[in-house]
PDB file of C-alpha atoms in Angstrom:
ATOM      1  CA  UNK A 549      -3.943 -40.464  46.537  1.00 42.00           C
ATOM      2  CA  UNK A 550      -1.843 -41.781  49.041  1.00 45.00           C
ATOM      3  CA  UNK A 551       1.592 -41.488  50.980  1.00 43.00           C
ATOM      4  CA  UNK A 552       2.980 -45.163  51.551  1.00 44.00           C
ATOM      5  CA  UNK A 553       6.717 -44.853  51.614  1.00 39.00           C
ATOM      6  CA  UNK A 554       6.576 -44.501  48.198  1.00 35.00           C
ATOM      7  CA  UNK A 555       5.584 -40.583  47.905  1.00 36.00           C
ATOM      8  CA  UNK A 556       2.083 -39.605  46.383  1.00 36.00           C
ATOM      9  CA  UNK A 557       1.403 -40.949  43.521  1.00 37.00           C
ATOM     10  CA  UNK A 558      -2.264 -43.018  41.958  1.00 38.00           C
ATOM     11  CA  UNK A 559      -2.201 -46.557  41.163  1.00 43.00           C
ATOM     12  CA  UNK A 560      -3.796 -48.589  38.862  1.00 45.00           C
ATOM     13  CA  UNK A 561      -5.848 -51.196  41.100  1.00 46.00           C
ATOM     14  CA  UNK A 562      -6.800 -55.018  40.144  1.00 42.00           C
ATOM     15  CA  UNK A 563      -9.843 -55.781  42.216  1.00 43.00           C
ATOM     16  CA  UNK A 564     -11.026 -59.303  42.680  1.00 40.00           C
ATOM     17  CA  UNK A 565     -14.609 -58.888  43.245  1.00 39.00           C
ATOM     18  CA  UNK A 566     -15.155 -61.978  44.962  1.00 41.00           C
ATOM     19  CA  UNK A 567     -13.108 -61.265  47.844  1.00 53.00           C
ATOM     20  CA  UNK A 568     -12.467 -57.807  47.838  1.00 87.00           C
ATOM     21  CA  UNK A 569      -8.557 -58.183  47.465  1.00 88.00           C
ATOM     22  CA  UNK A 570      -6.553 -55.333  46.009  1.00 87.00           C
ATOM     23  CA  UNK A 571      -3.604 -56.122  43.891  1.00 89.00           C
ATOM     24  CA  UNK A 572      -1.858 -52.393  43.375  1.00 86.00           C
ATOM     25  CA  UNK A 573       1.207 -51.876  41.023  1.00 87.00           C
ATOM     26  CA  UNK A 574       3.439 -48.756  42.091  1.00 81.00           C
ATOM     27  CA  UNK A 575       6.622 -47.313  40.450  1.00 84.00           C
ATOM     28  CA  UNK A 576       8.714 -49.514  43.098  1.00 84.00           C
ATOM     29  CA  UNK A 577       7.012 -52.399  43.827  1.00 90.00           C
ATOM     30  CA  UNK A 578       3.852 -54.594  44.680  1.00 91.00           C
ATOM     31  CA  UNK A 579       1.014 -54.054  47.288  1.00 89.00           C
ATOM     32  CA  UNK A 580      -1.270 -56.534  48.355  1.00 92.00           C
ATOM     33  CA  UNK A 581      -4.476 -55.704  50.735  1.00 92.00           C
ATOM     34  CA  UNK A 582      -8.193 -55.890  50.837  1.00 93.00           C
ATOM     35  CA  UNK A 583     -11.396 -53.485  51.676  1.00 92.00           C
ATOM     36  CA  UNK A 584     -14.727 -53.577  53.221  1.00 93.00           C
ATOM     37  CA  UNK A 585     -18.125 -52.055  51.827  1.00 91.00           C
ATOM     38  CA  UNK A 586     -19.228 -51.697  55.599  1.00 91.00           C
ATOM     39  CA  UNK A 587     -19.345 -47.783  56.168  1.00 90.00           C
ATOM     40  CA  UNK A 588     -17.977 -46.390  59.902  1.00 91.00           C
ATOM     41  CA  UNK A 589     -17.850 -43.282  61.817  1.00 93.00           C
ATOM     42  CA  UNK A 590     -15.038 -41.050  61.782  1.00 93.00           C
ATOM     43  CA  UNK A 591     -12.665 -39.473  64.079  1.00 92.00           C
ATOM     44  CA  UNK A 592     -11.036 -36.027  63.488  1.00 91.00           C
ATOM     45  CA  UNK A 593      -7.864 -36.731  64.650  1.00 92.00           C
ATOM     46  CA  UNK A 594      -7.266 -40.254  63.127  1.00 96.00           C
ATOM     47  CA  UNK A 595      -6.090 -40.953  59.606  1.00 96.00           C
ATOM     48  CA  UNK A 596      -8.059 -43.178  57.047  1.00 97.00           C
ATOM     49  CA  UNK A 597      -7.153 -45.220  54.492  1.00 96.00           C
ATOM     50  CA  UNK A 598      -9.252 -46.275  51.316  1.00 94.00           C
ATOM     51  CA  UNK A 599     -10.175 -46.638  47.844  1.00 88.00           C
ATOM     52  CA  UNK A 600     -12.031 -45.117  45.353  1.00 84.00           C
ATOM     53  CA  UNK A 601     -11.627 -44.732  41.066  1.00 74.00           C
ATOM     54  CA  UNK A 602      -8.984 -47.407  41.322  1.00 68.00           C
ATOM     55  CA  UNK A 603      -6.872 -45.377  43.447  1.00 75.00           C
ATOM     56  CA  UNK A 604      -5.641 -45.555  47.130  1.00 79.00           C
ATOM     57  CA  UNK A 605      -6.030 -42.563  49.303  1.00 88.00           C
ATOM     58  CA  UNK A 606      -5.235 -41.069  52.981  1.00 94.00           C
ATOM     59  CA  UNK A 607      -7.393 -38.403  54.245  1.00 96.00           C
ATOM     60  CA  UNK A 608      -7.335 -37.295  58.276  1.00 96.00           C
ATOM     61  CA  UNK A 609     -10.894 -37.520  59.784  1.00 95.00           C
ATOM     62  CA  UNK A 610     -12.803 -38.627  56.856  1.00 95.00           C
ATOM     63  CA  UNK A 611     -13.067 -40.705  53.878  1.00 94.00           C
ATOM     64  CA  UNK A 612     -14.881 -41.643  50.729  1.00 94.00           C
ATOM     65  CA  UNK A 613     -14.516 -44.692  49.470  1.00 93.00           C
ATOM     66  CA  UNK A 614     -14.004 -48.195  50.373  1.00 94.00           C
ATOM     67  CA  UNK A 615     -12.087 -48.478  53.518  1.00 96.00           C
ATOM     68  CA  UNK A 616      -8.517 -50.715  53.465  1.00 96.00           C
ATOM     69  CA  UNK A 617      -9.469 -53.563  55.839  1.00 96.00           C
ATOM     70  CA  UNK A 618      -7.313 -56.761  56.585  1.00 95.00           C
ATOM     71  CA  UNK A 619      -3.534 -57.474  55.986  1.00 96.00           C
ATOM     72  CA  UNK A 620      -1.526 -54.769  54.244  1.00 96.00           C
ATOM     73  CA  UNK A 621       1.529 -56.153  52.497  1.00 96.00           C
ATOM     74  CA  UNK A 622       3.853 -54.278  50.544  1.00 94.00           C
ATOM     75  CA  UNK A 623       6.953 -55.521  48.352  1.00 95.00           C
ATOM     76  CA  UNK A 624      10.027 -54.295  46.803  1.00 96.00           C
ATOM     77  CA  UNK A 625      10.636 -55.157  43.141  1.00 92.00           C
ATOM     78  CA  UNK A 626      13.263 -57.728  43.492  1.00 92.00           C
ATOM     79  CA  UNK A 627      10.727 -59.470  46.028  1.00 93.00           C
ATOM     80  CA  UNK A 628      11.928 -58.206  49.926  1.00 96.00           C
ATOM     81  CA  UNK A 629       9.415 -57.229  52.135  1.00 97.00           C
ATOM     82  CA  UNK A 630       9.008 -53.307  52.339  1.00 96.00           C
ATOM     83  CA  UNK A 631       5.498 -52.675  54.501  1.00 97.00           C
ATOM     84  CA  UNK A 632       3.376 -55.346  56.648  1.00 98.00           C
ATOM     85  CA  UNK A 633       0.331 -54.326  59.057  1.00 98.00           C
ATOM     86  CA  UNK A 634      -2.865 -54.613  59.008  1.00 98.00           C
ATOM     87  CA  UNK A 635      -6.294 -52.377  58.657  1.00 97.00           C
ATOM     88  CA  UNK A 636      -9.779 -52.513  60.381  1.00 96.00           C
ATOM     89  CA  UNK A 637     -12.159 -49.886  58.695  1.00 96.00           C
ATOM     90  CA  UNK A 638      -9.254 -47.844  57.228  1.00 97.00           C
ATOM     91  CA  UNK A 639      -7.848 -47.472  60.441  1.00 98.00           C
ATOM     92  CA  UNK A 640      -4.037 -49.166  61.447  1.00 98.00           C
ATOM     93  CA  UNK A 641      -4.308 -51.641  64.146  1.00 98.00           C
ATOM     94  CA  UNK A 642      -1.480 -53.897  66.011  1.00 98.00           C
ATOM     95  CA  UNK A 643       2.232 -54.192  64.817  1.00 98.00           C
ATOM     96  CA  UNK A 644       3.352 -52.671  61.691  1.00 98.00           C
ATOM     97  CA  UNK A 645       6.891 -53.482  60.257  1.00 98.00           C
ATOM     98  CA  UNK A 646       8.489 -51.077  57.971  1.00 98.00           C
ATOM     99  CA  UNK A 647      11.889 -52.715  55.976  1.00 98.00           C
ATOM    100  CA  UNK A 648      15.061 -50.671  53.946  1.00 97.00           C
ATOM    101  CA  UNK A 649      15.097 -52.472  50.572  1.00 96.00           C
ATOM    102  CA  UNK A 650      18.333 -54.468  51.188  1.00 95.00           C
ATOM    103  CA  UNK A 651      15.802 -56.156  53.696  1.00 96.00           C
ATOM    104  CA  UNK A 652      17.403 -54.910  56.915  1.00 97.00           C
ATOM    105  CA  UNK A 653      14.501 -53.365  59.432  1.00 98.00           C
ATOM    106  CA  UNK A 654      13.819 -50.263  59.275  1.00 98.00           C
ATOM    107  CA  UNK A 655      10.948 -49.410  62.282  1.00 98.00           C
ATOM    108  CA  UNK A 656       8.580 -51.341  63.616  1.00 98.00           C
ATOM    109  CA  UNK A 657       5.002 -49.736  64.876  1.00 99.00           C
ATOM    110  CA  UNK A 658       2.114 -50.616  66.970  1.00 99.00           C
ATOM    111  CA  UNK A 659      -1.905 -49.078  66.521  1.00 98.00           C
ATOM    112  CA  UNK A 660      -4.696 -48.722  68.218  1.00 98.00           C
ATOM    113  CA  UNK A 661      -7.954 -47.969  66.113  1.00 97.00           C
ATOM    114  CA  UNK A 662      -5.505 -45.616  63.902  1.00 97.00           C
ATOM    115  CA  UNK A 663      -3.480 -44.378  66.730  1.00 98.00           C
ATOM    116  CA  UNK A 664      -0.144 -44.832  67.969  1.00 98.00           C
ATOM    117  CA  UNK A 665      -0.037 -46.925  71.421  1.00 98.00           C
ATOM    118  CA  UNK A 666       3.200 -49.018  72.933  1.00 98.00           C
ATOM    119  CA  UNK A 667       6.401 -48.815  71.709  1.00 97.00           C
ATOM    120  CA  UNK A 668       7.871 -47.469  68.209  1.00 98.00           C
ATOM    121  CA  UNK A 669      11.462 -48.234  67.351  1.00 98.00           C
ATOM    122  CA  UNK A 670      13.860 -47.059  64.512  1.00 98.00           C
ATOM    123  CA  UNK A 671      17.015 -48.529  63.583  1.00 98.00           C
ATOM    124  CA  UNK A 672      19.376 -46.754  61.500  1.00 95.00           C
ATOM    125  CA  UNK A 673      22.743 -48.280  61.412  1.00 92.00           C
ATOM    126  CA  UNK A 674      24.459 -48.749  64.476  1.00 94.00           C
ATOM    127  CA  UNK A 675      21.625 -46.635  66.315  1.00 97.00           C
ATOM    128  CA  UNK A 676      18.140 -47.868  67.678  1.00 98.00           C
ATOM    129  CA  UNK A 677      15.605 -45.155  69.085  1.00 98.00           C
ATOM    130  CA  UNK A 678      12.800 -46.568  70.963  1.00 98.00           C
ATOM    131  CA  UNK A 679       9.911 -44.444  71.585  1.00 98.00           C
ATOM    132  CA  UNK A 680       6.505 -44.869  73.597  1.00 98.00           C
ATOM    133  CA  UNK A 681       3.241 -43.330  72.043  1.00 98.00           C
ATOM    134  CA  UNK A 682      -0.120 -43.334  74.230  1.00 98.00           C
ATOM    135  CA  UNK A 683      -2.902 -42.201  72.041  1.00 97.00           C
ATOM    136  CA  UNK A 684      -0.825 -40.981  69.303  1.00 97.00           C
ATOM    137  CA  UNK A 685       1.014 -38.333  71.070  1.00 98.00           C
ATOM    138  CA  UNK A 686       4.905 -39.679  72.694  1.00 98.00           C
ATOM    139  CA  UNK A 687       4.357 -40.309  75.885  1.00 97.00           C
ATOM    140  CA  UNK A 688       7.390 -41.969  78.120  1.00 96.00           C
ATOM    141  CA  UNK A 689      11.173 -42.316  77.989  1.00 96.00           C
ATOM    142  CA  UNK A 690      12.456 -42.057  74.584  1.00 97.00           C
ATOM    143  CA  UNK A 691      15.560 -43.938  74.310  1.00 96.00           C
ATOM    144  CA  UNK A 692      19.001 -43.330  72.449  1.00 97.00           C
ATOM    145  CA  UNK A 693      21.682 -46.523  71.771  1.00 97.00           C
ATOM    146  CA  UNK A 694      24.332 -46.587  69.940  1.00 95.00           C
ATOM    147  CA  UNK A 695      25.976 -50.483  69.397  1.00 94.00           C
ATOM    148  CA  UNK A 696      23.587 -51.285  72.396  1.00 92.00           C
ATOM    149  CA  UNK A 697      25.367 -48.759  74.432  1.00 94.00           C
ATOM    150  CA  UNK A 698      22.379 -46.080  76.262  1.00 95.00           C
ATOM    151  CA  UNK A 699      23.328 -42.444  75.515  1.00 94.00           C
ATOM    152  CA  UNK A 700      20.551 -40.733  75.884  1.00 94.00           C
ATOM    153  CA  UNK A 701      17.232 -40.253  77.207  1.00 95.00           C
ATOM    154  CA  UNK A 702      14.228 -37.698  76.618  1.00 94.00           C
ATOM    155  CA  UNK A 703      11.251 -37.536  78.488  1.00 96.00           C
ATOM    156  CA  UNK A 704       7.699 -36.695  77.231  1.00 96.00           C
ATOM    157  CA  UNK A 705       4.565 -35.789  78.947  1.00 96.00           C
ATOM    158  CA  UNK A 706       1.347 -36.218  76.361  1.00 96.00           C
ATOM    159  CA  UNK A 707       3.837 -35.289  73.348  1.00 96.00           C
ATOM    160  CA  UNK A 708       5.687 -32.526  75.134  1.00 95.00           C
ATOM    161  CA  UNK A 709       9.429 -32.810  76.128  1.00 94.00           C
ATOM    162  CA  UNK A 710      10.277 -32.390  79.720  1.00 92.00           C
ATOM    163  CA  UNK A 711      13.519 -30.900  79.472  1.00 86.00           C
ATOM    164  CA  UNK A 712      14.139 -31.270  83.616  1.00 78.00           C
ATOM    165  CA  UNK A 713      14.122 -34.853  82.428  1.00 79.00           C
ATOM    166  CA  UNK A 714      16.279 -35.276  80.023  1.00 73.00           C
ATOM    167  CA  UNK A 715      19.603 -37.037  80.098  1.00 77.00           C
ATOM    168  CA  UNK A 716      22.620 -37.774  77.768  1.00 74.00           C
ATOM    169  CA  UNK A 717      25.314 -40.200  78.205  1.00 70.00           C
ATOM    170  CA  UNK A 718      28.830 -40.057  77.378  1.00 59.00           C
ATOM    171  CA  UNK A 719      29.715 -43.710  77.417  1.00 47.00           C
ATOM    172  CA  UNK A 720      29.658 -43.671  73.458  1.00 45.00           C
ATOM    173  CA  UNK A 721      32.795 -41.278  73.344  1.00 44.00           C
ATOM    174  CA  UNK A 722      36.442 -42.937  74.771  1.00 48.00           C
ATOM    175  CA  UNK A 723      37.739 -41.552  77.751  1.00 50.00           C
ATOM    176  CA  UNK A 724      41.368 -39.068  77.412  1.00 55.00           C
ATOM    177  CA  UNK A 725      43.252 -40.516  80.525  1.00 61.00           C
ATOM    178  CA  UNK A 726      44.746 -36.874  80.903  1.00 66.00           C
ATOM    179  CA  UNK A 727      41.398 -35.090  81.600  1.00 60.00           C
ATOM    180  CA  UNK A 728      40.172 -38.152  83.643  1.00 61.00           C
ATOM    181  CA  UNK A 729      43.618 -37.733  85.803  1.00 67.00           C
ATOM    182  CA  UNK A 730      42.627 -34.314  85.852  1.00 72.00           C
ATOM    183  CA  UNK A 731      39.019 -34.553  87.395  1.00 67.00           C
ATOM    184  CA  UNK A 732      40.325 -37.200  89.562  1.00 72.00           C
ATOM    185  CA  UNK A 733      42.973 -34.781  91.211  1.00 76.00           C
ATOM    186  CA  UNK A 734      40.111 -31.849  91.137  1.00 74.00           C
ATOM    187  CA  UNK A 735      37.687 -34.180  92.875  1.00 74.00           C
ATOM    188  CA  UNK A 736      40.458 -35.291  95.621  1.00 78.00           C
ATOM    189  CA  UNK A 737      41.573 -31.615  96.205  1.00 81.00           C
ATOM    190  CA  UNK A 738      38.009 -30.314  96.565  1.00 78.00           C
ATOM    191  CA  UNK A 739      37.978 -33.335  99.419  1.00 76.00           C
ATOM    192  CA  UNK A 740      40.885 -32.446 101.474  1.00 80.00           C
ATOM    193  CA  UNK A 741      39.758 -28.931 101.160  1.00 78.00           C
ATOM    194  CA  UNK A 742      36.359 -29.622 102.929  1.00 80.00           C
ATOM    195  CA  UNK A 743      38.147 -32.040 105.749  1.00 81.00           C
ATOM    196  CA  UNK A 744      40.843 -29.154 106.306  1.00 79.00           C
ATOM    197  CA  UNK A 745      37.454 -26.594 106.770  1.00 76.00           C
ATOM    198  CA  UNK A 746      36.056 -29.516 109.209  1.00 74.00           C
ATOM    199  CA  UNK A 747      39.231 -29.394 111.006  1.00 75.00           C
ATOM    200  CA  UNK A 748      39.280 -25.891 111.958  1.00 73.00           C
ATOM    201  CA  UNK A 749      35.433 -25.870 112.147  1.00 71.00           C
ATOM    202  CA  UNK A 750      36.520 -28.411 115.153  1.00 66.00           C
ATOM    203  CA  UNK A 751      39.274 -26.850 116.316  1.00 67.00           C
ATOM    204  CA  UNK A 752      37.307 -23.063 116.726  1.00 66.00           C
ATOM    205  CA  UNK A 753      34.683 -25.095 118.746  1.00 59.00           C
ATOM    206  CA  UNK A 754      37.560 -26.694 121.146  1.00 60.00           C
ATOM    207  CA  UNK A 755      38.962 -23.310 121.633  1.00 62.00           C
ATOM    208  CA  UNK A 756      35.218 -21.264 122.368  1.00 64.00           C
ATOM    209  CA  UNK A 757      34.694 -23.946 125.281  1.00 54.00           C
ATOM    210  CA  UNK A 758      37.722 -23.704 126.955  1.00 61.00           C
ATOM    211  CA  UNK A 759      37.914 -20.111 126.743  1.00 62.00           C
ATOM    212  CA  UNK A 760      34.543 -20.327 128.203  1.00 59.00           C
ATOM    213  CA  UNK A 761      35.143 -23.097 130.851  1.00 58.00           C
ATOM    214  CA  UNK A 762      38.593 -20.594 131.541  1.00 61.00           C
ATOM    215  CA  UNK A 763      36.481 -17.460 132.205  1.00 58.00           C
ATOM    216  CA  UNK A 764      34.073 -19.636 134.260  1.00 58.00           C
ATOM    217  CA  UNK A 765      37.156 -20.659 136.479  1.00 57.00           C
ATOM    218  CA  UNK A 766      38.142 -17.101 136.957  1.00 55.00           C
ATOM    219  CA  UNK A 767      34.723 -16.008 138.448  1.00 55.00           C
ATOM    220  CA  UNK A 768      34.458 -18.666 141.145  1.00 54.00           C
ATOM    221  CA  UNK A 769      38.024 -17.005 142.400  1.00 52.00           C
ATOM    222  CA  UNK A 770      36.648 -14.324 141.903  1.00 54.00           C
ATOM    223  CA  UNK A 771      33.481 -15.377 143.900  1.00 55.00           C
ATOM    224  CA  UNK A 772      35.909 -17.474 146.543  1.00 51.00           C
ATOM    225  CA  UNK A 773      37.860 -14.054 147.199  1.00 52.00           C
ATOM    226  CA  UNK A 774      34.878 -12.006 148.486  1.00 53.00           C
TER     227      UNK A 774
END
């Protein structure tokens, strides 16, 4: 059986022999795809996608069945769009689209042979998370917005978060003009502070060379006398 945004469930499957199309009824909508009687290798890591007893199933590293291959549509019941992609030997390949069922977008995806490679970005509401993937794992700035506003940023090395490199922004929140009077005043007293130290920093100096040029006098009398 098989997990496409619709929870596990099996389906009952019109084949059309002739062209191996799949015409698959769920409990919310329509799906529409084909599959290939070639047979491939497998990969471990990557997930598979095929068909077998007029059913659909997803199984990591294996398979046994006829493999989903070609365009993948899938539809709501009152018609919008709710999946589109397409399969190459039970494997995802190239842009996928994912829709919310008032027909706004939901995330859109991109493959490679069954992994995750470019960009993958969410929208929910007013927020939009964009994400790169290199061979399945995140890989790259992950990126916040809110109403197109940047507030934060995550970095990942190979799926793992850098936290040295991670940065949040404050721009979504409106400013209190009492604490930014505040910081202002901190910031300019820290400032005179550190020219006041300069000063006397300078002024110590002045006074250790003429004390010295002052002793120096004294010895040449000193010197003159003798």
């Amino acid at each position: 059986m098989i997990c496409l945004l619709t929870g596990c469930s099996s389906y009952n499957v019109k084949e059309d022999i002739n062209y191996n199309l799949l015409r698959i009824r769920t409990d919310s909508g329509t799906i529409h795809t084909s599959y290939t009687d070639k047979s491939t290798g497998t990969i471990n890591c990557k997930d598979y996608y095929w068909m077998k007893a007029r059913e659909i199933h997803k199984s990591e590293g294996d398979y046994s069945g006829k493999l989903l291959d070609g365009e993948y549509t899938s539809h709501y019941f009152e018609g919008n769009l709710r999946e589109k992609g397409e399969f190459e030997k039970g494997l995802k390949v190239g842009e996928w689209k994912v829709w919310y069922q008032n027909g706004e977008l939901h995330k859109i995806e991109n493959f490679k042979k069954g992994l995750k490679n470019g960009s993958t970005i969410i929208y929910k509401s007013d927020t939009v998370i964009s994400t790169p993937f290199k061979n399945g794992l995140k890989h790259g700035w992950s990126k916040k917005y809110h109403n197109d506003t940047l507030i934060a940023e995550i970095y990942y090395s190979n799926g793992i978060i850098q936290p040295e490199k991670e940065r949040f922004f404050k721009s979504l929140f409106k400013a209190d003009p009492e604490k930014t009077k505040e910081r202002e005043q901190k910031r300019e007293l820290r400032k005179q502070k550190r020219e006041l130290k300069k000063q006397e920093n300078d002024t110590t100096f002045f006074k250790r060379v003429k004390l010295f040029f002052k002793k120096d006098e004294k010895k040449e009398k000193n010197d003159a006398c003798e």
